[in-house]
Coordinates of C-alpha atoms in Angstrom, one line a residue:
X1 CA 82.3 39.9 -18.0
X2 CA 81.7 43.0 -15.0
X3 CA 77.6 43.3 -14.8
X4 CA 75.9 47.2 -13.2
X5 CA 75.0 46.5 -9.2
X6 CA 71.1 47.5 -9.1
X7 CA 70.1 48.5 -5.8
X8 CA 67.5 46.8 -4.2
X9 CA 65.4 50.1 -3.3
X10 CA 66.2 51.5 -7.2
X11 CA 65.3 47.9 -8.9
X12 CA 61.9 47.7 -7.1
X13 CA 60.4 51.3 -7.3
X14 CA 60.1 53.3 -10.8
X15 CA 59.9 52.3 -14.9
X16 CA 63.7 50.7 -15.7
X17 CA 65.5 52.6 -18.4
X18 CA 64.7 50.7 -21.7
X19 CA 61.4 49.1 -20.8
X20 CA 58.3 50.3 -22.6
X21 CA 55.5 51.9 -19.6
X22 CA 53.3 49.7 -21.1
X23 CA 54.5 45.7 -21.0
X24 CA 53.4 44.2 -17.8
X25 CA 55.7 42.7 -15.8
X26 CA 55.9 39.4 -14.8
X27 CA 53.6 39.0 -11.9
X28 CA 51.0 41.3 -14.4
X29 CA 51.0 38.3 -17.1
X30 CA 49.8 35.4 -14.6
X31 CA 46.2 34.8 -15.2
X32 CA 43.3 36.3 -12.5
X33 CA 41.7 32.9 -11.1
X34 CA 38.0 34.3 -13.0
X35 CA 40.3 34.7 -16.4
X36 CA 41.7 30.8 -16.6
X37 CA 37.8 30.4 -15.4
X38 CA 36.3 31.9 -18.0
X39 CA 38.6 30.5 -20.8
X40 CA 38.6 26.9 -19.8
X41 CA 35.1 26.6 -19.2
X42 CA 32.1 25.5 -20.9
X43 CA 28.6 27.5 -20.8
X44 CA 28.3 25.8 -16.9
X45 CA 31.0 26.3 -15.3
X46 CA 31.2 24.6 -12.1
X47 CA 32.2 25.3 -8.2
X48 CA 35.3 28.0 -8.3
X49 CA 38.1 26.4 -7.4
X50 CA 40.0 26.8 -4.0
X51 CA 43.8 28.8 -5.2
X52 CA 44.8 27.7 -0.9
X53 CA 47.5 24.3 -1.6
X54 CA 47.3 22.2 -5.2
X55 CA 44.0 22.3 -7.3
X56 CA 42.5 19.4 -6.6
X57 CA 41.5 16.6 -9.3
X58 CA 37.8 17.3 -10.5
X59 CA 35.5 15.0 -10.1
X60 CA 32.6 14.6 -12.5
X61 CA 29.6 16.4 -12.0
X62 CA 26.3 15.0 -11.4
X63 CA 24.9 17.7 -12.9
X64 CA 24.2 18.1 -16.8
X65 CA 26.7 20.6 -18.4
X66 CA 24.7 22.0 -22.0
X67 CA 27.7 22.6 -24.5
X68 CA 25.8 25.3 -27.5
X69 CA 23.2 23.8 -29.5
X70 CA 21.2 22.2 -25.7
X71 CA 21.3 25.9 -24.4
X72 CA 20.3 27.2 -27.5
X73 CA 17.4 24.6 -27.5
X74 CA 16.1 25.0 -24.2
X75 CA 16.1 28.1 -24.7
X76 CA 14.0 27.9 -27.8
X77 CA 11.7 25.7 -25.9
X78 CA 11.3 28.1 -23.7
X79 CA 9.2 30.1 -26.1
X80 CA 7.3 27.6 -27.5
X81 CA 3.5 27.9 -28.2
X82 CA 3.6 25.0 -26.2
X83 CA 4.8 28.2 -23.9
X84 CA 3.1 30.6 -25.0
X85 CA -0.3 28.7 -23.9
X86 CA 0.6 27.3 -20.6
X87 CA 2.8 30.3 -18.5
X88 CA 0.7 33.0 -18.5
X89 CA 3.3 35.0 -17.5
X90 CA 5.2 34.2 -20.4
X91 CA 2.1 35.1 -23.2
X92 CA 1.2 38.9 -20.8
X93 CA 4.6 40.0 -21.5
X94 CA 4.2 38.5 -25.4
X95 CA 1.3 40.1 -25.4
X96 CA 2.4 43.4 -24.3
X97 CA 5.0 44.0 -26.0
X98 CA 3.1 43.1 -30.1
X99 CA 2.1 46.0 -29.6
X100 CA 4.9 48.6 -29.7
X101 CA 6.3 50.6 -32.9
X102 CA 7.8 47.6 -35.2
X103 CA 11.4 47.6 -34.6
X104 CA 10.8 47.0 -30.1
X105 CA 7.5 44.7 -31.6
X106 CA 8.2 40.9 -29.7
X107 CA 11.3 41.1 -28.3
X108 CA 11.6 40.0 -24.8
X109 CA 15.2 40.2 -22.0
X110 CA 17.2 37.4 -23.1
X111 CA 16.9 37.2 -19.0
X112 CA 13.4 36.3 -18.9
X113 CA 13.7 34.0 -21.4
X114 CA 17.6 31.4 -19.4
X115 CA 15.0 31.8 -16.1
X116 CA 12.7 30.2 -17.9
X117 CA 15.4 27.9 -19.5
X118 CA 16.3 26.3 -17.1
X119 CA 14.3 27.4 -13.9
X120 CA 13.0 23.5 -14.6
X121 CA 16.7 22.4 -14.1
X122 CA 18.4 22.4 -11.4
X123 CA 22.1 23.0 -12.1
X124 CA 22.8 25.3 -9.3
X125 CA 24.1 28.5 -8.2
X126 CA 27.1 27.3 -9.4
X127 CA 25.8 26.8 -12.7
X128 CA 24.9 30.2 -13.9
X129 CA 24.4 30.4 -18.0
X130 CA 25.9 34.0 -19.5
X131 CA 23.5 36.7 -21.7
X132 CA 27.2 36.0 -23.8
X133 CA 27.0 32.6 -23.7
X134 CA 23.0 32.2 -24.9
X135 CA 23.4 34.4 -27.7
X136 CA 26.9 32.8 -29.0
X137 CA 24.5 29.6 -29.1
X138 CA 21.2 31.5 -30.1
X139 CA 23.9 33.0 -33.1
X140 CA 25.0 30.0 -34.5
X141 CA 22.0 27.2 -33.8
X142 CA 19.3 28.8 -33.8
X143 CA 18.8 31.9 -35.7
X144 CA 15.9 30.0 -38.1
X145 CA 14.1 31.2 -34.9
X146 CA 14.9 33.6 -33.1
X147 CA 16.4 37.3 -34.2
X148 CA 18.7 38.3 -31.3
X149 CA 19.4 41.9 -31.0
X150 CA 21.9 44.3 -27.7
X151 CA 20.5 47.3 -26.1
X152 CA 22.5 49.2 -25.8
X153 CA 21.3 52.3 -22.4
X154 CA 19.3 50.7 -20.1
X155 CA 15.2 50.2 -20.0
X156 CA 13.9 53.5 -19.0
X157 CA 11.1 51.0 -17.0
X158 CA 12.4 47.4 -16.3
X159 CA 9.4 46.1 -14.8
X160 CA 11.2 43.0 -15.9
X161 CA 13.2 42.1 -13.2
X162 CA 11.5 41.8 -10.1
X163 CA 13.8 44.2 -7.1
X164 CA 14.9 40.8 -5.1
X165 CA 16.7 40.3 -8.1
X166 CA 20.3 40.5 -9.2
X167 CA 19.6 42.1 -13.2
X168 CA 17.7 44.6 -11.0
X169 CA 21.1 46.3 -10.6
X170 CA 22.5 44.8 -14.8
X171 CA 22.3 47.4 -17.6
X172 CA 21.9 46.7 -20.9
X173 CA 22.0 43.5 -22.3
X174 CA 20.0 41.1 -25.0
X175 CA 17.0 40.6 -26.1
X176 CA 15.2 37.3 -28.4
X177 CA 12.6 38.0 -30.5
X178 CA 10.5 34.7 -32.7
X179 CA 11.1 35.3 -36.5
X180 CA 8.0 35.2 -36.7
X181 CA 6.5 37.6 -34.1
X182 CA 3.8 39.4 -36.8
X183 CA 1.9 36.4 -37.1
X184 CA 2.6 34.6 -33.5
X185 CA -0.9 36.7 -32.2
X186 CA -2.9 34.6 -34.5
X187 CA -1.5 31.5 -33.9
X188 CA -4.1 28.9 -33.7
X189 CA -1.8 27.6 -30.6
X190 CA -3.5 31.0 -28.0
X191 CA -6.7 28.9 -28.6
X192 CA -6.6 25.2 -27.5
X193 CA -7.1 22.8 -24.9
X194 CA -4.7 20.7 -23.5
X195 CA -6.5 17.8 -25.2
X196 CA -6.2 19.3 -28.6
X197 CA -2.1 18.9 -27.1
X198 CA -2.6 16.0 -26.1
X199 CA -3.5 15.4 -29.3
X200 CA -0.3 16.5 -30.3
X201 CA 1.7 14.8 -28.0
X202 CA 3.2 10.7 -27.4
X203 CA 5.5 8.9 -25.2
X204 CA 7.9 7.4 -25.7
X205 CA 10.1 4.9 -24.7
X206 CA 14.2 2.9 -24.2
X207 CA 15.7 6.3 -25.3
X208 CA 18.7 5.7 -25.8
X209 CA 20.6 6.5 -22.5
X210 CA 23.3 9.5 -23.6
X211 CA 20.9 11.7 -25.2
X212 CA 18.8 11.2 -21.0
X213 CA 18.3 14.7 -20.3
X214 CA 15.2 17.6 -22.0
X215 CA 17.3 18.6 -25.2
X216 CA 19.4 15.3 -25.3
X217 CA 15.6 14.1 -26.4
X218 CA 15.0 16.9 -28.5
X219 CA 18.5 16.4 -30.6
X220 CA 17.2 12.6 -30.2
X221 CA 14.2 13.7 -32.2
X222 CA 15.1 15.8 -34.1
X223 CA 17.4 13.3 -35.1
X224 CA 14.8 11.1 -36.4
X225 CA 13.1 13.4 -38.3
X226 CA 15.9 14.5 -39.8
X227 CA 14.8 13.2 -43.5
X228 CA 10.6 13.9 -43.5
X229 CA 9.7 16.6 -45.0
X230 CA 7.4 16.8 -42.5
X231 CA 9.4 18.4 -39.6
X232 CA 10.0 21.9 -41.9
X233 CA 8.0 23.5 -39.1
X234 CA 9.6 26.9 -37.1
X235 CA 10.2 25.3 -33.7
X236 CA 8.7 20.7 -34.7
X237 CA 9.4 20.4 -30.7
X238 CA 7.6 22.6 -28.5
X239 CA 7.8 19.6 -25.0
X240 CA 9.1 17.7 -23.6
X241 CA 7.9 16.3 -20.0
X242 CA 9.7 14.0 -17.9
X243 CA 6.5 11.9 -16.0
X244 CA 7.6 11.9 -11.9
X245 CA 8.3 8.4 -10.2
X246 CA 5.7 6.8 -7.2
X247 CA 8.6 7.5 -5.3
X248 CA 9.6 10.6 -5.9
X249 CA 8.9 13.3 -3.7
X250 CA 6.9 16.2 -3.8
X251 CA 10.0 18.6 -4.2
X252 CA 11.9 16.4 -6.0
X253 CA 12.2 17.3 -9.9
X254 CA 12.5 14.6 -12.2
X255 CA 15.0 12.4 -14.1
X256 CA 14.7 11.1 -17.8
X257 CA 15.2 7.5 -16.8
X258 CA 14.1 6.2 -20.7
X259 CA 10.8 7.7 -20.7
X260 CA 9.2 11.7 -21.6
X261 CA 6.4 12.5 -23.2
X262 CA 7.1 15.0 -26.0
X263 CA 5.0 17.2 -27.9
X264 CA 4.9 18.5 -31.1
X265 CA 3.7 21.3 -33.3
X266 CA 1.4 19.1 -35.4
X267 CA 0.1 16.0 -35.0
X268 CA 1.4 14.1 -38.2
X269 CA 4.2 14.2 -36.6
X270 CA 3.7 12.2 -34.0
X271 CA 1.7 10.4 -36.9
X272 CA 4.8 9.3 -38.0
X273 CA 7.0 8.5 -34.7
X274 CA 3.3 5.5 -34.1
X275 CA 3.7 4.5 -38.1
X276 CA 7.8 4.6 -37.9
X277 CA 8.5 2.9 -33.9
X278 CA 4.9 1.4 -32.4
X279 CA 4.9 -0.4 -29.8
X280 CA 4.6 -3.0 -31.7
X281 CA 7.0 -4.3 -33.7
X282 CA 8.9 -6.7 -35.6
X283 CA 13.3 -6.7 -33.9
X284 CA 14.0 -6.1 -37.5
X285 CA 12.1 -2.9 -38.7
X286 CA 11.8 -2.5 -42.6
X287 CA 12.1 0.3 -44.8
X288 CA 9.4 3.0 -44.9
X289 CA 8.7 5.7 -46.7
X290 CA 9.0 7.9 -43.6
X291 CA 13.2 8.3 -43.7
X292 CA 13.2 6.8 -40.2
X293 CA 15.3 4.0 -41.2
X294 CA 18.2 5.4 -42.4
X295 CA 21.0 4.7 -40.9
X296 CA 22.2 7.3 -38.9
X297 CA 23.0 8.0 -35.9
X298 CA 20.0 8.7 -34.2
X299 CA 17.7 5.7 -36.5
X300 CA 21.4 3.1 -35.1
X301 CA 20.7 4.4 -31.1
X302 CA 16.8 3.8 -31.9
X303 CA 17.4 0.5 -32.7
X304 CA 19.7 -0.6 -30.9
X305 CA 18.0 0.7 -27.6
X306 CA 14.3 -1.0 -29.0
X307 CA 13.2 2.6 -28.7
X308 CA 9.4 2.8 -29.5
X309 CA 6.5 5.2 -29.0
X310 CA 2.3 5.3 -27.9
X311 CA -0.3 7.7 -28.0
X312 CA -0.5 9.8 -24.5
X313 CA -4.2 8.5 -25.0
X314 CA -3.0 4.8 -25.1
X315 CA -0.1 5.6 -23.0
X316 CA -3.6 7.4 -19.6
X317 CA -5.1 4.3 -19.8
X318 CA -1.9 1.9 -19.5
X319 CA -0.7 4.3 -16.9
X320 CA -4.5 3.8 -15.4
X321 CA -5.0 0.0 -14.9
X322 CA -0.9 0.2 -13.7
X323 CA -2.1 2.3 -11.3
X324 CA -4.9 0.2 -10.8
X325 CA -3.3 -3.4 -11.0
X326 CA -0.6 -2.3 -8.1
X327 CA -3.5 -0.5 -5.7
X328 CA -4.7 -3.8 -5.5
X329 CA -1.4 -6.0 -5.0
X330 CA -1.2 -4.0 -2.4
X331 CA -4.4 -4.6 -1.0
X332 CA -3.8 -8.2 -0.9
X333 CA -0.4 -7.7 0.4
X334 CA -2.4 -5.9 3.6
X335 CA -5.3 -8.5 3.7
X336 CA -3.0 -10.5 4.7
X337 CA -0.6 -9.5 7.7
X338 CA -4.4 -8.4 9.0
X339 CA -4.4 -10.4 12.5
X340 CA -7.5 -12.9 12.3
X341 CA -10.8 -11.3 14.0
X342 CA -11.0 -14.3 16.0
X343 CA -8.5 -14.3 19.3
X344 CA -6.3 -17.3 19.1
X345 CA -7.2 -17.9 22.8
X346 CA -9.4 -20.7 23.0
X347 CA -10.4 -20.2 26.3
X348 CA -11.9 -16.9 24.9
X349 CA -13.8 -18.3 22.6
X350 CA -14.9 -20.4 24.5
X351 CA -16.5 -17.6 27.3
X352 CA -18.2 -15.0 24.4
X353 CA -21.3 -15.4 23.4
X354 CA -21.5 -15.6 19.8
X355 CA -25.4 -14.0 20.1
X356 CA -22.8 -11.4 21.2
X357 CA -20.3 -11.2 17.8
X358 CA -23.4 -11.0 15.9
X359 CA -25.0 -8.3 18.0
X360 CA -21.4 -6.9 17.5
X361 CA -20.7 -3.9 14.6
X362 CA -18.7 -4.5 12.4
X363 CA -15.1 -1.2 12.1
X364 CA -16.6 0.7 9.8
X365 CA -15.4 1.6 6.8
X366 CA -12.8 4.4 5.7
X367 CA -12.3 5.7 9.4
X368 CA -8.6 7.4 10.0
X369 CA -6.6 5.0 12.3
X370 CA -3.5 4.8 13.1
X371 CA -2.9 1.9 10.9
X372 CA -5.0 4.9 7.5
X373 CA -2.2 5.1 4.9
X374 CA -3.5 8.9 5.2
X375 CA -6.6 11.1 6.3
X376 CA -10.6 9.7 4.7
X377 CA -12.4 12.7 3.9
X378 CA -9.2 15.4 4.2
X379 CA -8.8 15.8 0.5
X380 CA -11.2 19.0 -1.9
X381 CA -11.1 19.8 -5.2
X382 CA -11.4 23.0 -6.2
X383 CA -11.6 24.9 -9.6
X384 CA -12.6 27.5 -11.3
X385 CA -9.8 29.3 -10.1
X386 CA -8.7 33.6 -10.8
X387 CA -5.7 32.4 -13.6
X388 CA -3.5 34.8 -11.7
X389 CA -3.9 34.1 -8.0
X390 CA -1.9 32.6 -5.5
X391 CA -1.4 30.0 -2.7
X392 CA -1.7 32.8 -0.2
X393 CA -4.7 34.2 -1.7
X394 CA -6.3 31.2 -1.8
X395 CA -5.8 30.2 1.8
X396 CA -7.5 32.8 3.3
X397 CA -10.4 32.8 0.5
X398 CA -10.7 29.1 2.0
X399 CA -10.1 29.5 5.5
X400 CA -13.6 32.1 5.1
X401 CA -15.2 29.0 5.0
X402 CA -14.8 28.4 8.6
X403 CA -15.6 31.5 10.3
X404 CA -19.0 31.2 11.2
X405 CA -18.8 28.0 11.7
X406 CA -17.4 25.5 15.2
X407 CA -14.9 24.0 13.8
X408 CA -10.8 25.0 13.9
X409 CA -10.5 28.2 11.6
X410 CA -6.7 27.4 11.0
X411 CA -8.5 24.7 9.2
X412 CA -6.1 23.9 6.1
X413 CA -2.9 22.8 6.6
X414 CA -1.8 22.3 3.2
X415 CA -3.0 24.0 -1.0
X416 CA -1.7 22.5 -3.4
X417 CA -2.0 24.9 -6.7
X418 CA 0.1 25.9 -9.3
X419 CA 0.6 29.3 -11.1
X420 CA -1.2 29.4 -14.0
X421 CA -4.0 26.8 -12.7
X422 CA -7.1 27.4 -12.1
X423 CA -7.9 24.3 -9.6
X424 CA -6.1 23.3 -6.4
X425 CA -6.3 20.5 -4.5
X426 CA -7.0 21.5 -0.2
X427 CA -5.1 19.2 2.6
X428 CA -7.6 19.8 5.6
X429 CA -7.6 19.0 9.3
X430 CA -10.3 16.9 9.1
X431 CA -13.2 15.7 7.5
X432 CA -15.0 17.8 9.0
X433 CA -13.8 20.8 7.8
X434 CA -14.0 19.5 4.3
X435 CA -17.9 18.9 4.9
X436 CA -17.8 23.1 6.1
X437 CA -15.8 23.9 3.6
X438 CA -17.7 22.8 0.2
X439 CA -21.7 23.0 2.4
X440 CA -20.1 26.9 1.8
X441 CA -18.3 27.6 -1.3
X442 CA -22.1 25.6 -2.5
X443 CA -24.9 27.5 -0.4
X444 CA -23.6 31.1 -1.0
X445 CA -21.0 30.3 -4.6
X446 CA -18.8 33.1 -4.7
X447 CA -15.7 34.1 -8.5
X448 CA -12.7 35.5 -7.7
X449 CA -12.7 39.3 -9.4
X450 CA -9.2 39.8 -9.6
X451 CA -5.9 37.4 -9.1
X452 CA -5.5 39.4 -5.2
X453 CA -9.0 38.7 -4.9
X454 CA -9.8 36.1 -1.0
X455 CA -12.6 37.4 -0.8
X456 CA -14.6 36.4 -3.1
X457 CA -17.9 38.4 -4.9
X458 CA -21.3 36.9 -6.8
X459 CA -21.1 35.1 -10.5
X460 CA -22.8 36.8 -12.4
X461 CA -24.8 35.5 -14.9
X462 CA -21.7 34.2 -17.8
X463 CA -19.0 33.6 -14.6
X464 CA -18.8 30.0 -13.1
X465 CA -18.6 30.1 -9.5
X466 CA -16.5 28.1 -7.8
X467 CA -16.6 25.2 -7.5
X468 CA -15.9 22.6 -3.8
X469 CA -16.3 18.7 -3.6
X470 CA -14.5 15.9 -1.5
X471 CA -12.6 13.6 -3.2
X472 CA -13.0 10.2 -2.4
X473 CA -12.1 6.4 -3.5
X474 CA -9.5 6.0 -6.2
X475 CA -8.8 9.5 -7.2
X476 CA -7.3 9.5 -3.1
X477 CA -5.7 7.3 -3.9
X478 CA -3.5 8.4 -5.9
X479 CA -3.2 11.8 -4.7
X480 CA -2.4 10.3 -1.4
X481 CA 0.5 8.7 -3.3
X482 CA 2.6 11.2 -4.8
X483 CA 2.1 13.1 -0.6
X484 CA 5.8 12.3 1.2
X485 CA 5.3 9.3 4.0
X486 CA 6.3 11.6 6.5
X487 CA 3.9 14.4 5.7
X488 CA 1.0 11.7 4.9
X489 CA 1.6 10.2 9.1
X490 CA 0.8 13.8 10.6
X491 CA -2.1 14.0 8.8
X492 CA -3.4 10.6 9.3
X493 CA -2.2 11.6 13.6
X494 CA -4.1 15.3 13.0
X495 CA -7.9 13.9 11.5
X496 CA -7.3 11.1 14.9
X497 CA -7.2 14.4 17.5
X498 CA -9.8 15.8 15.9
X499 CA -9.3 19.2 17.2
X500 CA -12.5 20.5 16.6
X501 CA -14.3 18.3 18.8
X502 CA -17.1 16.6 15.2
X503 CA -15.1 14.3 14.4
X504 CA -15.1 13.0 17.9
X505 CA -18.9 12.9 17.7
X506 CA -20.1 10.8 16.1
X507 CA -20.3 6.7 17.6
X508 CA -18.6 4.3 15.2
X509 CA -15.4 6.7 15.3
X510 CA -14.9 7.6 19.0
X511 CA -14.0 3.7 19.8
X512 CA -10.9 4.3 17.5
X513 CA -10.3 7.9 18.9
X514 CA -10.5 7.5 22.6
X515 CA -8.8 4.2 22.7
X516 CA -5.8 5.4 20.2
X517 CA -5.7 9.1 22.3
X518 CA -7.2 7.8 26.6
X519 CA -3.6 5.5 25.8
X520 CA -1.1 8.5 26.7
X521 CA -3.8 9.8 28.8
X522 CA -2.7 6.3 31.5
X523 CA 1.1 6.8 31.1
X524 CA 0.5 9.8 31.6
X525 CA -1.8 10.4 34.6
X526 CA 0.7 6.4 35.9
X527 CA 3.6 9.0 35.6

């Protein structure tokens, strides 16, 4: 049998006879890496694999990878009543949307909710969730809570997306709204206070290890409530807070260590947990009418790990007692390691007169030295701020207190402020800065007329002026414990140097301040 000879240059170019022009070659049938990843990855893909050399075995990721149910839970949580109460930007955009016509009322861009749902999860840029995956998750697990629609054209004005966001260049997309959007503006939770939400919050401890994520905690709690008629609400769980550890840094995101604060939509759900899983309970709890002792997976795991609950008010009290006990141990340890007041040199004791020792004043308390755990008198708390203000505006507003004084105008080290709050903490360079600032805002009360008001105006009869106070004592200790040690050391050094010259005028502090600064001067002179 003979085969026809096909020249190399002819076989490579043009169409082959007897074949369809639409059939791709064997090379084009090979999927691209992007297609391979899209087909094989879950909702949260890992880092893209390198196409150079053989692909290494994938290592287990330390970041959580969520399935469709977890994705739907987080998106619903970002649109809960508690989120609308806490997030002023979300609340404002929702109210603006509710004023639209009926077919557009209540809809928000899905990408906007995704950023809020996964912003605190710290998944990184490699874990990007597409809107298509989120829509699939919502339709599969949250269709009774959220309504999804696809935009067929780009909106005329994209006020949702800042210019520095990648969504600016994307058109179309999806929008979602709550099923109860018609009554959303009349929801009583809009006027709730912090105490009212605390009454609907419980502390959960010994959460099973396989549920140590925010959506995992919600799945676990919903599983325990699956047999309860009182859980048939639109969004039974409104929020989950992971308390930080005292060793966590300020920039660290809290991780679940087996306990969490869970906020429910009503007090009845809290009572179900508190009665079925009390803080102190027998080893084998009896079956009750609530249905939590049924033999489902969540109940078995709760019994295995010793799951228990406590009202938030009781948890706050225990937490205060723990902090006080911990601080007491720290003081006792510090006292045990302090050197004796009298020198161990017997010859020196014989020379020093007892009258001289009696006339020597005792070292003052709460005076910042190089061995102080934090600077004393350098923390100021301010309240009655505008809820739409920011750190830059607050820094300029409070720095105005130093303009007509002799202290250093750059006396504000840090503005500890969270967006949407009406209060903040100010870390100052020295105690004198704190006194000047508090005196200035006490003698000349002002209010912010808008979020970017960095000057202030005289308050009206019904307006509350900005109030400031110096934080001292236990509150001061508790605050500085959460500040990284390196930052505390820098604040202590700055307070000792007292660049404004005010703090060194006190006789008691002069002895400490000059003794600490004179030694390096002598070293420089000798050098």
